[in-house]
Amino acid sequence: MSDDPAAGSAAGSVALDSPTGRLVVTTTVAGSAVAMLTATVVNVALPALATDLDASSSQQQWVVNSYLLTIASLILVGGSLGDRYGRLKIYRIGVAGFAVASLACAVAPSVGALIAARLVQGVAGALLTPGSLAIIEATLRPDDRGRGVGQWSGLSGIAGALGPLVGGALVDFSWRWVFVLNVPVAIAVLAMSVRLPESFDPEAQDSRLDLTGAWLTVALLGGSSYALIEGPPGGWSGLDIGAAVVAVVALIGLIVVEPRREHAMVPIDLFGDRVFAAANLMTLLVYGGMGVVFFLLSIQLQVTVGWSPL
């Protein structure tokens, strides 16, 4: 970095057009792309892994949702840990954990082991995903941050679009290669990240981590997901109903408790802004619809129509 005067050596002073600035974007895009690819590629691999592991329809849903569940539940915690202990440090822990969990997915002997490994993969994804964008914001110069975020968004979108194509090619050999692919990318990200400066949020150093908000978020998303996946086909057993009750109680807890906390992880008052609330509602509808379509479309084209994964 000393050979690049335009870059600077401290967080907040790196120029986007410098070698270090380009390295920042490359490193963060590659890391977030791993998490994004996993979310899209697994849908293509579902029919093959279901046949190999004798997975039921409910278990196939859990192969997808176990990852989404933990990453969604813990992503706020991951961002808070990065602000407190170092964004680059938490990002690297997430990338390394993602590689290990991906290997566990690749060698899973049963669908239960695969689902467990996917849960761990989601935890790692919750650490690296918020860190990738936060590193750009904290490392680049203020005038370059807008362009940096734009490059991150565009390149990450391209990576997500390539996911199903790459997955289809790999599944023709074995569905396990879908997860092995993450490992060399993660190793490259860790190697590149060594040259990036660390950054913290000074305000986070003096505030307590909102563990109450974190647990309530996990209970809300976990309970509702379990109830919606297992309830309809299982006839709504006592466990399914209990999970739904836990989700409702957690939602009430968030609404009642979080506004009273000084450093709330889930600032409920933001939803009082109509633009913010509408934007989040539209995001929920769009991504909810896309998630269902991509899950069912892959199964329809491969199982019913008989097309190859590619």
Coordinates of C-alpha atoms in Angstrom, one line a residue, residues 50-304:
A50 CA -33.0 -35.2 -3.3
T51 CA -32.5 -38.4 -5.3
D52 CA -29.1 -39.1 -3.9
L53 CA -30.0 -38.4 -0.3
D54 CA -33.6 -39.6 -0.6
A55 CA -34.9 -36.3 0.7
S56 CA -38.7 -35.6 1.0
S57 CA -40.3 -32.4 -0.2
S58 CA -40.2 -30.9 3.3
Q59 CA -36.6 -31.8 3.6
Q60 CA -35.8 -30.1 0.3
Q61 CA -37.4 -27.0 1.6
W62 CA -35.3 -27.1 4.7
V63 CA -32.1 -27.5 2.6
V64 CA -33.0 -24.1 1.1
N65 CA -34.6 -22.4 4.1
S66 CA -32.1 -23.5 6.8
Y67 CA -29.5 -21.3 5.2
L68 CA -31.9 -18.4 4.6
L69 CA -33.3 -18.7 8.1
T70 CA -30.0 -18.3 10.0
I71 CA -28.6 -15.6 7.6
A72 CA -31.8 -13.6 8.0
S73 CA -32.0 -14.1 11.7
L74 CA -28.4 -13.2 12.5
I75 CA -27.5 -10.6 9.9
L76 CA -28.2 -7.7 12.2
V77 CA -26.0 -9.4 14.8
G78 CA -23.2 -9.8 12.3
G79 CA -23.3 -6.1 11.4
S80 CA -23.2 -5.1 15.1
L81 CA -20.3 -7.4 15.8
G82 CA -18.4 -5.9 12.8
D83 CA -19.0 -2.3 14.1
R84 CA -17.8 -3.4 17.6
Y85 CA -14.8 -5.8 17.0
G86 CA -13.7 -4.7 13.5
R87 CA -15.5 -5.1 10.2
L88 CA -12.7 -6.7 8.4
K89 CA -12.0 -9.2 11.2
I90 CA -15.7 -10.3 11.4
Y91 CA -15.8 -10.4 7.6
R92 CA -12.8 -12.8 7.4
I93 CA -14.3 -15.0 10.2
G94 CA -17.5 -15.2 8.2
V95 CA -15.6 -16.1 4.9
A96 CA -13.5 -18.8 6.7
G97 CA -16.6 -20.2 8.4
F98 CA -18.4 -20.3 5.1
A99 CA -15.6 -22.3 3.5
V100 CA -15.7 -24.9 6.3
A101 CA -19.5 -25.2 6.3
S102 CA -19.4 -25.6 2.5
L103 CA -17.0 -28.5 2.8
A104 CA -19.3 -30.0 5.4
C105 CA -22.2 -29.6 2.9
A106 CA -20.2 -31.3 0.1
V107 CA -19.4 -34.4 2.2
A108 CA -22.8 -34.6 3.9
P109 CA -23.8 -38.3 4.2
S110 CA -27.5 -37.6 4.8
V111 CA -30.0 -34.9 4.3
G112 CA -30.1 -34.2 8.0
A113 CA -26.3 -33.6 8.0
L114 CA -26.7 -31.4 4.9
I115 CA -29.4 -29.3 6.6
A116 CA -27.2 -28.9 9.7
A117 CA -24.3 -27.8 7.6
R118 CA -26.5 -25.3 5.8
L119 CA -27.6 -23.8 9.1
V120 CA -23.9 -23.2 9.9
Q121 CA -23.4 -21.8 6.4
G122 CA -26.1 -19.3 7.1
V123 CA -24.5 -18.2 10.3
A124 CA -21.2 -17.5 8.5
G125 CA -23.1 -15.7 5.7
A126 CA -24.7 -13.4 8.4
L127 CA -21.1 -12.4 9.4
L128 CA -19.7 -11.8 5.9
T129 CA -22.7 -10.3 4.1
P130 CA -23.2 -7.0 6.1
G131 CA -19.4 -6.7 6.4
S132 CA -18.8 -6.6 2.7
L133 CA -20.8 -3.4 2.2
A134 CA -19.7 -1.9 5.5
I135 CA -16.0 -2.3 4.5
I136 CA -16.6 -0.3 1.3
E137 CA -18.4 2.5 3.2
A138 CA -15.7 2.7 5.9
T139 CA -12.6 2.3 3.7
L140 CA -13.2 4.4 0.7
R141 CA -13.0 8.2 0.6
P142 CA -16.4 9.9 1.1
D143 CA -16.5 11.1 -2.5
D144 CA -15.9 7.6 -3.9
R145 CA -18.4 5.7 -1.7
G146 CA -21.3 6.1 -4.0
R147 CA -19.5 4.7 -7.0
G148 CA -18.0 1.9 -4.8
V149 CA -21.4 0.8 -3.6
G150 CA -22.7 1.0 -7.2
Q151 CA -19.9 -1.3 -8.4
W152 CA -20.5 -3.7 -5.5
S153 CA -24.2 -3.9 -6.4
G154 CA -23.7 -4.3 -10.1
L155 CA -20.9 -6.9 -9.9
S156 CA -22.7 -8.9 -7.1
G157 CA -25.9 -8.9 -9.3
I158 CA -23.9 -10.4 -12.2
A159 CA -22.5 -13.1 -9.8
G160 CA -26.0 -13.9 -8.7
A161 CA -27.2 -14.2 -12.3
L162 CA -24.4 -16.5 -13.2
G163 CA -25.2 -18.8 -10.2
P164 CA -27.9 -21.0 -11.8
L165 CA -25.7 -21.5 -15.0
V166 CA -22.6 -22.4 -13.0
G167 CA -24.7 -24.6 -10.8
G168 CA -26.2 -26.4 -13.7
A169 CA -22.8 -27.2 -15.2
L170 CA -21.5 -28.5 -11.9
V171 CA -24.6 -30.6 -11.0
D172 CA -24.1 -32.5 -14.3
F173 CA -21.0 -34.0 -12.6
S174 CA -22.2 -34.0 -9.0
W175 CA -24.4 -31.8 -6.8
R176 CA -21.6 -31.8 -4.2
W177 CA -19.4 -29.7 -6.5
V178 CA -21.9 -26.8 -6.0
F179 CA -20.5 -26.5 -2.4
V180 CA -16.9 -27.3 -3.2
L181 CA -16.8 -24.3 -5.5
N182 CA -17.1 -21.9 -2.5
V183 CA -13.8 -23.1 -1.0
P184 CA -11.3 -21.7 -3.5
V185 CA -13.2 -18.4 -3.8
A186 CA -13.2 -18.1 0.0
I187 CA -9.4 -18.8 0.1
A188 CA -8.8 -16.1 -2.5
V189 CA -10.9 -13.6 -0.5
L190 CA -9.0 -14.3 2.7
A191 CA -5.7 -13.8 0.8
M192 CA -6.8 -10.5 -0.7
S193 CA -8.2 -9.2 2.5
V194 CA -4.8 -9.1 4.2
R195 CA -4.0 -5.9 2.4
L196 CA -7.2 -4.0 3.5
P197 CA -7.3 -1.6 6.5
E198 CA -9.4 -2.4 9.5
S199 CA -12.3 -0.1 10.6
F200 CA -14.6 0.2 13.6
D201 CA -17.6 2.2 14.7
P202 CA -16.5 4.4 17.6
E203 CA -20.1 4.7 18.9
A204 CA -20.5 0.9 18.9
Q205 CA -17.5 0.6 21.2
D206 CA -19.4 2.5 24.0
S207 CA -22.7 0.7 23.6
R208 CA -24.0 -2.7 24.7
L209 CA -24.9 -5.3 22.1
D210 CA -28.7 -5.6 21.9
L211 CA -28.9 -9.3 22.7
T212 CA -32.7 -9.1 23.5
G213 CA -33.4 -7.8 20.0
A214 CA -31.2 -10.5 18.5
W215 CA -32.9 -13.3 20.3
L216 CA -36.4 -11.9 19.5
T217 CA -35.5 -11.7 15.8
V218 CA -34.2 -15.3 15.8
A219 CA -37.4 -16.5 17.5
L220 CA -39.7 -14.5 15.2
L221 CA -38.0 -15.7 11.9
G222 CA -37.3 -19.2 13.2
G223 CA -40.7 -19.9 14.6
S224 CA -42.6 -18.5 11.7
S225 CA -40.5 -20.4 9.1
Y226 CA -40.8 -23.7 11.0
A227 CA -44.5 -23.3 11.3
L228 CA -45.1 -22.4 7.6
I229 CA -42.9 -25.2 6.4
E230 CA -44.0 -28.1 8.6
G231 CA -47.5 -27.0 9.5
P232 CA -49.5 -27.5 6.3
P233 CA -48.2 -30.9 5.3
G234 CA -48.0 -32.2 8.9
G235 CA -51.6 -31.3 9.9
W236 CA -50.5 -28.6 12.4
S237 CA -49.1 -30.7 15.2
G238 CA -48.5 -29.3 18.7
L239 CA -44.9 -28.5 17.8
D240 CA -46.0 -26.6 14.7
I241 CA -48.5 -24.6 16.6
G242 CA -46.0 -23.9 19.4
A243 CA -43.5 -22.6 16.8
A244 CA -46.2 -20.2 15.5
V245 CA -47.0 -19.0 19.0
V246 CA -43.3 -18.4 19.7
A247 CA -43.1 -16.2 16.5
V248 CA -46.2 -14.2 17.5
V249 CA -44.8 -13.6 21.0
A250 CA -41.5 -12.6 19.6
L251 CA -43.1 -10.1 17.3
I252 CA -45.0 -8.6 20.1
G253 CA -41.8 -8.5 22.1
L254 CA -40.0 -6.6 19.4
I255 CA -42.8 -4.0 19.1
V256 CA -43.0 -3.5 22.9
V257 CA -39.4 -3.9 24.0
E258 CA -37.2 -2.5 21.2
P259 CA -38.5 1.1 21.2
R260 CA -37.5 1.4 24.8
R261 CA -33.9 0.4 24.2
E262 CA -31.2 3.1 23.8
H263 CA -29.3 1.2 21.1
A264 CA -31.9 -1.1 19.6
M265 CA -30.8 -3.6 17.0
V266 CA -34.2 -3.4 15.4
P267 CA -35.4 0.3 15.5
I268 CA -39.1 -0.2 15.2
D269 CA -39.7 3.5 14.9
L270 CA -38.2 3.4 11.4
F271 CA -41.3 1.6 10.2
G272 CA -43.3 4.8 11.1
D273 CA -41.8 6.3 7.9
R274 CA -44.2 5.4 5.1
V275 CA -41.5 5.3 2.5
F276 CA -39.3 3.0 4.5
A277 CA -42.2 0.7 5.4
A278 CA -43.4 0.6 1.8
A279 CA -40.0 -0.1 0.5
N280 CA -39.5 -3.0 2.9
L281 CA -43.0 -4.4 2.1
M282 CA -42.2 -4.3 -1.7
T283 CA -38.9 -6.0 -1.0
L284 CA -40.6 -8.7 1.0
L285 CA -43.2 -9.4 -1.8
V286 CA -40.6 -9.3 -4.6
Y287 CA -38.0 -11.6 -3.0
G288 CA -40.7 -13.8 -1.5
G289 CA -42.2 -14.3 -5.0
M290 CA -38.7 -14.8 -6.6
G291 CA -37.8 -17.4 -3.9
V292 CA -40.9 -19.5 -4.6
V293 CA -40.5 -19.2 -8.4
F294 CA -36.8 -20.3 -8.4
F295 CA -37.5 -23.1 -6.0
L296 CA -40.4 -24.6 -8.0
L297 CA -39.1 -23.7 -11.5
S298 CA -36.0 -25.8 -11.1
I299 CA -38.0 -28.8 -9.9
Q300 CA -40.6 -28.4 -12.6
L301 CA -38.0 -28.2 -15.4
Q302 CA -35.9 -31.1 -14.2
V303 CA -38.3 -33.5 -12.6
T304 CA -41.5 -32.9 -14.7

